[in-house]
Amino acid sequence: MKAIILEGLDKPLVLKEVDKPIPQAGEVLVQLKAASLNRRDWWITQGKYAGISYPAIIGSDGAGIVTEVGPDTDKDWIGKEVIIYPARNWGDSEEYQANDFGIIGLPPHNGTFAEYITVKIEQLQFKPAHLTWEQAATLAVAGLTAYRALFTKGRAKKEDTVLVTGVGGGAGTFALQFALAAGCRVFVTSGTGEKIERARQLGALAGVNYKAQDWAEQLKLLSGGFDVIIDSALGDGFAKLLDVINPGGRIVFFGGTAGGNIPEINGRKIFWRHISILGTTMGTPTEFGQMLAFVDEHKLVPVVDGIFPLADAEKAIRQMDASPQFGKITLTI
């Protein structure tokens, strides 16, 4: 089969012929129709993950058709159109992942930038019928991350006022779409007016450029304050979120694109106003199914900014790193 191979640190992604995997007991073989890129994939190419070995087939998002099953595995899955749950070994707790938790696309678990992949049968969910392959492939990592952050951790509900910071990336764009579908009032920040306008076209009430010195003051005036804030940046601006969160509000963050540390903050603002600051990563298999059901119920359509053939994965990942996109970048397989 053809697959995109990462051969070493700082080396370009290349298309090569490799052996097609063979499903074992409890596994299926999925013929991938599309995959999508996440910031994680870029970080892997830059050696940001410990223990990576080469060569590696990267990619965590994928959708396709089950073509084979392993021994003693339910043959009814053959021919089914599926989206792959990207994690392995979440564990028994709904609150946090197990110590041996992993995500496909990092050895020893080959990823989705390939024509075929073997996964456990528990990792399969049916593809929503209203989505194209490229749209469906975007949902796994970013959609699940946004869903858990917004609903499980943030407890967002109808008529809540929600802020999505740094809108334009995959998870942030899904958080915007999910919050709107749930009946929330949604505001955004971004570093470009173009992305703010795109968010407004999707339904955001307003947005502020976070490069402005008074961005927090502007947001407070526009919104009156927020019940839930979804953040993926951290960095120097994080402390200002305490100035715009309502009493009893929840600030949920994942990732740290503006820096991995939380700056010095006034603890009194947190305990006196009953503010919750919550970290989150990915989500459970149950939440993955709930997220896809939510997408199906509301007939949500992921925002796909660019579609590349599998052979152009290197070009696609460099475009993602430059961050001009709004939404997700996908690979057609």
C-alpha positions as a Markdown table, in Angstrom:
| # | Residue | x | y | z |
|---|---|---|---|---|
| 1 | Met | 0.0 | 0.0 | 0.0 |
| 2 | Lys | 1.0 | 3.6 | -0.3 |
| 3 | Ala | 1.7 | 5.5 | 2.9 |
| 4 | Ile | 3.2 | 8.8 | 4.0 |
| 5 | Ile | 6.5 | 8.1 | 5.9 |
| 6 | Leu | 8.4 | 10.3 | 8.3 |
| 7 | Glu | 11.9 | 9.0 | 8.1 |
| 8 | Gly | 13.6 | 11.2 | 10.7 |
| 9 | Leu | 13.7 | 14.5 | 12.5 |
| 10 | Asp | 13.3 | 17.5 | 10.2 |
| 11 | Lys | 13.0 | 15.3 | 7.2 |
| 12 | Pro | 10.2 | 15.8 | 4.7 |
| 13 | Leu | 7.2 | 13.5 | 4.6 |
| 14 | Val | 7.5 | 11.1 | 1.6 |
| 15 | Leu | 5.1 | 8.8 | -0.2 |
| 16 | Lys | 6.3 | 5.2 | -0.2 |
| 17 | Glu | 5.1 | 1.6 | -0.8 |
| 18 | Val | 4.9 | -0.4 | 2.4 |
| 19 | Asp | 3.3 | -3.7 | 3.5 |
| 20 | Lys | -0.5 | -3.6 | 4.0 |
| 21 | Pro | -1.3 | -4.4 | 7.7 |
| 22 | Ile | -3.0 | -7.6 | 8.6 |
| 23 | Pro | -5.9 | -7.4 | 11.2 |
| 24 | Gln | -5.5 | -9.5 | 14.3 |
| 25 | Ala | -8.2 | -10.9 | 16.5 |
| 26 | Gly | -10.5 | -8.1 | 17.6 |
| 27 | Glu | -9.2 | -5.8 | 14.8 |
| 28 | Val | -10.4 | -4.6 | 11.4 |
| 29 | Leu | -8.7 | -3.3 | 8.3 |
| 30 | Val | -10.0 | 0.1 | 7.2 |
| 31 | Gln | -9.5 | 1.3 | 3.6 |
| 32 | Leu | -9.0 | 5.0 | 4.3 |
| 33 | Lys | -10.8 | 7.5 | 2.1 |
| 34 | Ala | -9.6 | 10.7 | 3.8 |
| 35 | Ala | -7.4 | 11.9 | 6.6 |
| 36 | Ser | -6.9 | 15.3 | 8.2 |
| 37 | Leu | -4.1 | 17.1 | 9.8 |
| 38 | Asn | -3.7 | 18.3 | 13.4 |
| 39 | Arg | -1.1 | 20.5 | 15.0 |
| 40 | Arg | 0.1 | 17.3 | 16.7 |
| 41 | Asp | 1.3 | 16.0 | 13.3 |
| 42 | Trp | 3.6 | 19.0 | 12.8 |
| 43 | Trp | 5.0 | 18.7 | 16.3 |
| 44 | Ile | 5.8 | 15.0 | 15.7 |
| 45 | Thr | 7.8 | 16.0 | 12.5 |
| 46 | Gln | 9.7 | 18.4 | 14.7 |
| 47 | Gly | 10.6 | 15.8 | 17.3 |
| 48 | Lys | 8.4 | 17.2 | 20.1 |
| 49 | Tyr | 7.2 | 13.9 | 21.3 |
| 50 | Ala | 9.4 | 11.7 | 23.5 |
| 51 | Gly | 10.2 | 8.1 | 22.4 |
| 52 | Ile | 9.4 | 8.6 | 18.7 |
| 53 | Ser | 11.0 | 6.0 | 16.4 |
| 54 | Tyr | 11.5 | 6.1 | 12.7 |
| 55 | Pro | 10.3 | 5.3 | 10.1 |
| 56 | Ala | 6.7 | 6.3 | 11.2 |
| 57 | Ile | 3.3 | 6.6 | 9.5 |
| 58 | Ile | 1.8 | 9.6 | 11.1 |
| 59 | Gly | -1.8 | 11.0 | 11.2 |
| 60 | Ser | -4.5 | 10.6 | 13.8 |
| 61 | Asp | -7.7 | 11.5 | 11.9 |
| 62 | Gly | -9.2 | 9.1 | 9.4 |
| 63 | Ala | -12.4 | 7.9 | 7.8 |
| 64 | Gly | -13.0 | 5.0 | 5.4 |
| 65 | Ile | -14.6 | 1.6 | 4.7 |
| 66 | Val | -14.0 | -1.6 | 6.6 |
| 67 | Thr | -12.7 | -4.2 | 4.1 |
| 68 | Glu | -11.4 | -7.1 | 6.3 |
| 69 | Val | -11.8 | -8.3 | 9.9 |
| 70 | Gly | -9.4 | -10.3 | 12.0 |
| 71 | Pro | -10.0 | -13.9 | 13.3 |
| 72 | Asp | -13.0 | -14.3 | 15.5 |
| 73 | Thr | -14.1 | -10.7 | 14.7 |
| 74 | Asp | -17.6 | -9.6 | 13.8 |
| 75 | Lys | -17.9 | -9.8 | 10.0 |
| 76 | Asp | -20.9 | -7.5 | 9.9 |
| 77 | Trp | -18.5 | -4.6 | 10.0 |
| 78 | Ile | -17.3 | -5.4 | 6.5 |
| 79 | Gly | -18.4 | -2.7 | 4.0 |
| 80 | Lys | -19.4 | -0.2 | 6.8 |
| 81 | Glu | -18.4 | 3.5 | 6.4 |
| 82 | Val | -16.6 | 4.5 | 9.6 |
| 83 | Ile | -14.7 | 7.2 | 11.5 |
| 84 | Ile | -11.9 | 6.0 | 13.7 |
| 85 | Tyr | -11.6 | 6.9 | 17.3 |
| 86 | Pro | -8.0 | 8.1 | 17.4 |
| 87 | Ala | -7.0 | 7.0 | 20.9 |
| 88 | Arg | -6.0 | 3.7 | 22.4 |
| 89 | Asn | -6.3 | 2.6 | 26.0 |
| 90 | Trp | -8.2 | 5.6 | 27.5 |
| 91 | Gly | -8.9 | 3.4 | 30.5 |
| 92 | Asp | -11.7 | 3.0 | 33.0 |
| 93 | Ser | -12.0 | 6.6 | 34.3 |
| 94 | Glu | -14.2 | 9.1 | 32.6 |
| 95 | Glu | -12.2 | 11.9 | 34.3 |
| 96 | Tyr | -8.7 | 11.2 | 32.9 |
| 97 | Gln | -6.8 | 8.9 | 30.6 |
| 98 | Ala | -4.8 | 5.8 | 31.7 |
| 99 | Asn | -1.0 | 5.7 | 32.0 |
| 100 | Asp | -0.7 | 3.6 | 28.8 |
| 101 | Phe | -3.0 | 5.9 | 26.8 |
| 102 | Gly | -1.8 | 6.6 | 23.3 |
| 103 | Ile | -3.0 | 8.2 | 20.1 |
| 104 | Ile | -2.6 | 6.6 | 16.7 |
| 105 | Gly | 0.0 | 8.2 | 14.4 |
| 106 | Leu | 2.9 | 7.8 | 16.8 |
| 107 | Pro | 4.9 | 4.5 | 16.9 |
| 108 | Pro | 4.0 | 1.8 | 17.7 |
| 109 | His | 0.6 | 2.7 | 16.4 |
| 110 | Asn | 0.7 | 3.5 | 12.7 |
| 111 | Gly | -1.4 | 6.5 | 11.6 |
| 112 | Thr | -3.9 | 7.5 | 9.0 |
| 113 | Phe | -1.7 | 9.0 | 6.3 |
| 114 | Ala | -2.0 | 5.7 | 4.4 |
| 115 | Glu | -4.3 | 3.7 | 2.2 |
| 116 | Tyr | -5.0 | 1.2 | 5.0 |
| 117 | Ile | -4.9 | 1.0 | 8.8 |
| 118 | Thr | -5.7 | -1.7 | 11.3 |
| 119 | Val | -7.6 | -0.6 | 14.4 |
| 120 | Lys | -9.5 | -2.3 | 17.3 |
| 121 | Ile | -13.2 | -2.8 | 16.6 |
| 122 | Glu | -13.9 | -0.6 | 19.7 |
| 123 | Gln | -12.4 | 2.3 | 17.8 |
| 124 | Leu | -15.1 | 2.3 | 15.1 |
| 125 | Gln | -18.0 | 4.7 | 14.8 |
| 126 | Phe | -20.4 | 5.0 | 11.9 |
| 127 | Lys | -19.7 | 8.0 | 9.6 |
| 128 | Pro | -22.6 | 10.5 | 9.5 |
| 129 | Ala | -24.3 | 10.1 | 6.2 |
| 130 | His | -24.5 | 13.8 | 5.4 |
| 131 | Leu | -20.8 | 14.3 | 5.4 |
| 132 | Thr | -18.2 | 13.8 | 2.6 |
| 133 | Trp | -15.2 | 11.7 | 3.4 |
| 134 | Glu | -13.0 | 14.8 | 3.8 |
| 135 | Gln | -15.5 | 16.4 | 6.2 |
| 136 | Ala | -15.9 | 13.2 | 8.2 |
| 137 | Ala | -12.1 | 12.8 | 8.5 |
| 138 | Thr | -11.8 | 16.1 | 10.3 |
| 139 | Leu | -13.8 | 15.1 | 13.4 |
| 140 | Ala | -11.7 | 12.7 | 15.4 |
| 141 | Val | -9.1 | 14.7 | 17.3 |
| 142 | Ala | -10.3 | 18.3 | 17.0 |
| 143 | Gly | -14.0 | 17.5 | 17.2 |
| 144 | Leu | -13.6 | 15.2 | 20.2 |
| 145 | Thr | -11.3 | 17.7 | 22.0 |
| 146 | Ala | -13.8 | 20.5 | 21.4 |
| 147 | Tyr | -16.8 | 18.5 | 22.5 |
| 148 | Arg | -15.3 | 17.4 | 25.8 |
| 149 | Ala | -14.0 | 20.9 | 26.5 |
| 150 | Leu | -17.3 | 22.6 | 25.8 |
| 151 | Phe | -19.8 | 20.1 | 27.3 |
| 152 | Thr | -18.1 | 17.7 | 29.7 |
| 153 | Lys | -15.7 | 20.1 | 31.3 |
| 154 | Gly | -17.3 | 23.5 | 30.5 |
| 155 | Arg | -20.9 | 22.3 | 31.0 |
| 156 | Ala | -22.1 | 24.7 | 28.3 |
| 157 | Lys | -25.8 | 24.9 | 27.9 |
| 158 | Lys | -28.4 | 26.9 | 25.9 |
| 159 | Glu | -28.1 | 30.7 | 26.4 |
| 160 | Asp | -24.7 | 30.5 | 28.0 |
| 161 | Thr | -22.3 | 33.1 | 26.8 |
| 162 | Val | -19.2 | 31.4 | 25.4 |
| 163 | Leu | -15.8 | 32.7 | 24.3 |
| 164 | Val | -13.6 | 30.7 | 21.9 |
| 165 | Thr | -10.1 | 32.2 | 21.8 |
| 166 | Gly | -7.9 | 32.0 | 18.8 |
| 167 | Val | -10.6 | 30.8 | 16.5 |
| 168 | Gly | -9.6 | 29.3 | 13.2 |
| 169 | Gly | -7.8 | 26.2 | 14.2 |
| 170 | Gly | -9.6 | 22.8 | 14.1 |
| 171 | Ala | -10.7 | 22.5 | 17.7 |
| 172 | Gly | -11.6 | 26.1 | 18.1 |
| 173 | Thr | -13.7 | 26.1 | 15.0 |
| 174 | Phe | -15.5 | 23.0 | 16.2 |
| 175 | Ala | -16.1 | 24.6 | 19.6 |
| 176 | Leu | -17.7 | 27.6 | 17.8 |
| 177 | Gln | -19.9 | 25.4 | 15.7 |
| 178 | Phe | -20.9 | 23.1 | 18.7 |
| 179 | Ala | -21.7 | 26.0 | 21.0 |
| 180 | Leu | -23.8 | 27.7 | 18.4 |
| 181 | Ala | -25.7 | 24.4 | 17.7 |
| 182 | Ala | -26.3 | 24.2 | 21.5 |
| 183 | Gly | -28.0 | 27.6 | 21.5 |
| 184 | Cys | -25.1 | 29.5 | 23.2 |
| 185 | Arg | -24.2 | 33.2 | 22.5 |
| 186 | Val | -20.7 | 32.9 | 21.1 |
| 187 | Phe | -17.8 | 35.4 | 20.8 |
| 188 | Val | -14.3 | 34.8 | 19.5 |
| 189 | Thr | -10.8 | 36.2 | 19.4 |
| 190 | Ser | -8.3 | 35.9 | 16.6 |
| 191 | Gly | -5.1 | 37.5 | 15.4 |
| 192 | Thr | -6.7 | 38.4 | 12.1 |
| 193 | Gly | -9.8 | 40.3 | 11.1 |
| 194 | Glu | -10.4 | 37.8 | 8.3 |
| 195 | Lys | -10.8 | 34.9 | 10.8 |
| 196 | Ile | -13.1 | 37.0 | 13.0 |
| 197 | Glu | -15.2 | 37.7 | 9.9 |
| 198 | Arg | -15.3 | 34.0 | 9.0 |
| 199 | Ala | -16.5 | 33.2 | 12.6 |
| 200 | Arg | -19.2 | 35.9 | 12.3 |
| 201 | Gln | -20.4 | 34.3 | 9.1 |
| 202 | Leu | -20.8 | 31.0 | 10.9 |
| 203 | Gly | -22.8 | 32.7 | 13.6 |
| 204 | Ala | -20.5 | 34.3 | 16.2 |
| 205 | Leu | -22.0 | 37.5 | 17.6 |
| 206 | Ala | -18.7 | 39.4 | 17.5 |
| 207 | Gly | -15.0 | 39.1 | 17.8 |
| 208 | Val | -11.9 | 41.0 | 19.0 |
| 209 | Asn | -8.3 | 40.9 | 17.7 |
| 210 | Tyr | -6.2 | 39.6 | 20.6 |
| 211 | Lys | -3.3 | 41.7 | 19.4 |
| 212 | Ala | -5.1 | 44.8 | 20.6 |
| 213 | Gln | -3.9 | 46.1 | 24.0 |
| 214 | Asp | -7.4 | 46.4 | 25.3 |
| 215 | Trp | -8.9 | 43.2 | 23.9 |
| 216 | Ala | -10.2 | 42.0 | 27.2 |
| 217 | Glu | -12.0 | 45.3 | 27.9 |
| 218 | Gln | -13.5 | 45.2 | 24.4 |
| 219 | Leu | -14.8 | 41.7 | 25.0 |
| 220 | Lys | -16.3 | 42.7 | 28.3 |
| 221 | Leu | -18.2 | 45.6 | 26.8 |
| 222 | Leu | -19.4 | 43.5 | 23.9 |
| 223 | Ser | -20.5 | 40.4 | 25.8 |
| 224 | Gly | -21.1 | 41.4 | 29.4 |
| 225 | Gly | -18.9 | 38.5 | 30.5 |
| 226 | Phe | -18.6 | 34.8 | 29.8 |
| 227 | Asp | -20.0 | 31.7 | 31.4 |
| 228 | Val | -17.6 | 29.4 | 29.5 |
| 229 | Ile | -14.2 | 30.1 | 27.9 |
| 230 | Ile | -12.5 | 27.6 | 25.6 |
| 231 | Asp | -8.8 | 28.4 | 25.2 |
| 232 | Ser | -5.9 | 26.6 | 23.4 |
| 233 | Ala | -3.3 | 29.3 | 23.8 |
| 234 | Leu | -2.3 | 29.8 | 27.4 |
| 235 | Gly | 0.6 | 32.3 | 27.3 |
| 236 | Asp | 0.6 | 35.9 | 28.6 |
| 237 | Gly | -3.0 | 36.6 | 27.7 |
| 238 | Phe | -4.4 | 33.8 | 29.9 |
| 239 | Ala | -4.6 | 35.9 | 33.1 |
| 240 | Lys | -6.8 | 38.4 | 31.3 |
| 241 | Leu | -9.5 | 35.8 | 30.9 |
| 242 | Leu | -10.2 | 36.1 | 34.6 |
| 243 | Asp | -11.3 | 39.7 | 33.9 |
| 244 | Val | -14.0 | 38.6 | 31.5 |
| 245 | Ile | -15.3 | 35.3 | 33.1 |
| 246 | Asn | -18.5 | 35.5 | 35.0 |
| 247 | Pro | -18.8 | 34.4 | 38.7 |
| 248 | Gly | -19.1 | 30.6 | 38.7 |
| 249 | Gly | -17.7 | 30.4 | 35.2 |
| 250 | Arg | -15.5 | 27.7 | 33.7 |
| 251 | Ile | -12.2 | 28.3 | 31.8 |
| 252 | Val | -11.2 | 25.1 | 29.9 |
| 253 | Phe | -7.9 | 24.8 | 28.1 |
| 254 | Phe | -6.1 | 22.3 | 26.0 |
| 255 | Gly | -2.7 | 22.8 | 24.3 |
| 256 | Gly | -0.6 | 25.9 | 24.6 |
| 257 | Thr | 0.1 | 27.5 | 21.2 |
| 258 | Ala | 1.1 | 30.8 | 22.9 |
| 259 | Gly | 3.4 | 29.2 | 25.4 |
| 260 | Gly | 3.0 | 26.2 | 27.8 |
| 261 | Asn | 2.8 | 28.2 | 31.0 |
| 262 | Ile | 0.1 | 30.1 | 32.8 |
| 263 | Pro | 1.3 | 33.5 | 33.7 |
| 264 | Glu | 1.1 | 34.9 | 37.2 |
| 265 | Ile | -2.6 | 35.4 | 38.2 |
| 266 | Asn | -4.5 | 36.8 | 41.1 |
| 267 | Gly | -5.8 | 33.8 | 43.0 |
| 268 | Arg | -8.4 | 35.9 | 44.8 |
| 269 | Lys | -10.2 | 36.4 | 41.5 |
| 270 | Ile | -10.5 | 32.6 | 41.3 |
| 271 | Phe | -11.7 | 31.5 | 44.7 |
| 272 | Trp | -13.8 | 34.6 | 45.6 |
| 273 | Arg | -15.8 | 34.3 | 42.4 |
| 274 | His | -15.9 | 30.5 | 42.3 |
| 275 | Ile | -14.1 | 30.3 | 39.0 |
| 276 | Ser | -13.0 | 26.8 | 37.7 |
| 277 | Ile | -9.9 | 26.5 | 35.5 |
| 278 | Leu | -9.9 | 23.1 | 33.9 |
| 279 | Gly | -7.5 | 21.2 | 31.7 |
| 280 | Thr | -8.6 | 18.6 | 29.2 |
| 281 | Thr | -7.1 | 16.3 | 26.6 |
| 282 | Met | -9.0 | 14.4 | 23.8 |
| 283 | Gly | -12.0 | 12.5 | 25.2 |
| 284 | Thr | -13.4 | 9.1 | 26.0 |
| 285 | Pro | -14.8 | 6.6 | 23.5 |
| 286 | Thr | -18.3 | 7.4 | 24.9 |
| 287 | Glu | -17.8 | 11.1 | 24.3 |
| 288 | Phe | -16.6 | 10.3 | 20.7 |
| 289 | Gly | -19.9 | 8.6 | 20.0 |
| 290 | Gln | -21.8 | 11.4 | 21.7 |
| 291 | Met | -19.9 | 14.0 | 19.6 |
| 292 | Leu | -20.7 | 12.2 | 16.3 |
| 293 | Ala | -24.4 | 11.9 | 17.3 |
| 294 | Phe | -24.5 | 15.6 | 18.0 |
| 295 | Val | -23.0 | 16.3 | 14.6 |
| 296 | Asp | -25.5 | 14.0 | 13.0 |
| 297 | Glu | -28.5 | 15.4 | 14.9 |
| 298 | His | -27.7 | 19.1 | 14.1 |
| 299 | Lys | -26.4 | 18.2 | 10.6 |
| 300 | Leu | -23.2 | 20.1 | 11.3 |
| 301 | Val | -20.7 | 20.4 | 8.5 |
| 302 | Pro | -17.0 | 20.8 | 9.4 |
| 303 | Val | -15.1 | 23.7 | 7.9 |
| 304 | Val | -12.6 | 22.3 | 5.4 |
| 305 | Asp | -10.1 | 24.9 | 4.3 |
| 306 | Gly | -7.9 | 22.8 | 2.0 |
| 307 | Ile | -7.9 | 19.4 | 0.4 |
| 308 | Phe | -4.6 | 17.8 | -0.8 |
| 309 | Pro | -3.9 | 14.4 | -2.4 |
| 310 | Leu | -2.1 | 12.0 | -0.1 |
| 311 | Ala | 1.2 | 12.5 | -2.1 |
| 312 | Asp | 1.2 | 16.2 | -1.1 |
| 313 | Ala | 1.1 | 15.6 | 2.7 |
| 314 | Glu | 4.4 | 17.6 | 3.1 |
| 315 | Lys | 2.9 | 20.6 | 1.3 |
| 316 | Ala | -0.3 | 20.3 | 3.4 |
| 317 | Ile | 1.5 | 20.1 | 6.7 |
| 318 | Arg | 3.7 | 23.2 | 5.9 |
| 319 | Gln | 0.5 | 25.1 | 5.0 |
| 320 | Met | -0.9 | 24.2 | 8.4 |
| 321 | Asp | 2.2 | 25.3 | 10.2 |
| 322 | Ala | 1.9 | 28.7 | 8.5 |
| 323 | Ser | -1.6 | 29.0 | 10.0 |
| 324 | Pro | -3.4 | 30.8 | 7.3 |
| 325 | Gln | -6.3 | 28.4 | 7.3 |
| 326 | Phe | -9.7 | 28.6 | 8.9 |
| 327 | Gly | -10.9 | 25.1 | 9.8 |
| 328 | Lys | -9.2 | 21.9 | 8.8 |
| 329 | Ile | -6.8 | 20.7 | 6.1 |
| 330 | Thr | -7.5 | 17.2 | 4.7 |
| 331 | Leu | -5.8 | 14.6 | 2.6 |
| 332 | Thr | -7.8 | 12.6 | 0.0 |
| 333 | Ile | -6.7 | 9.0 | -0.3 |
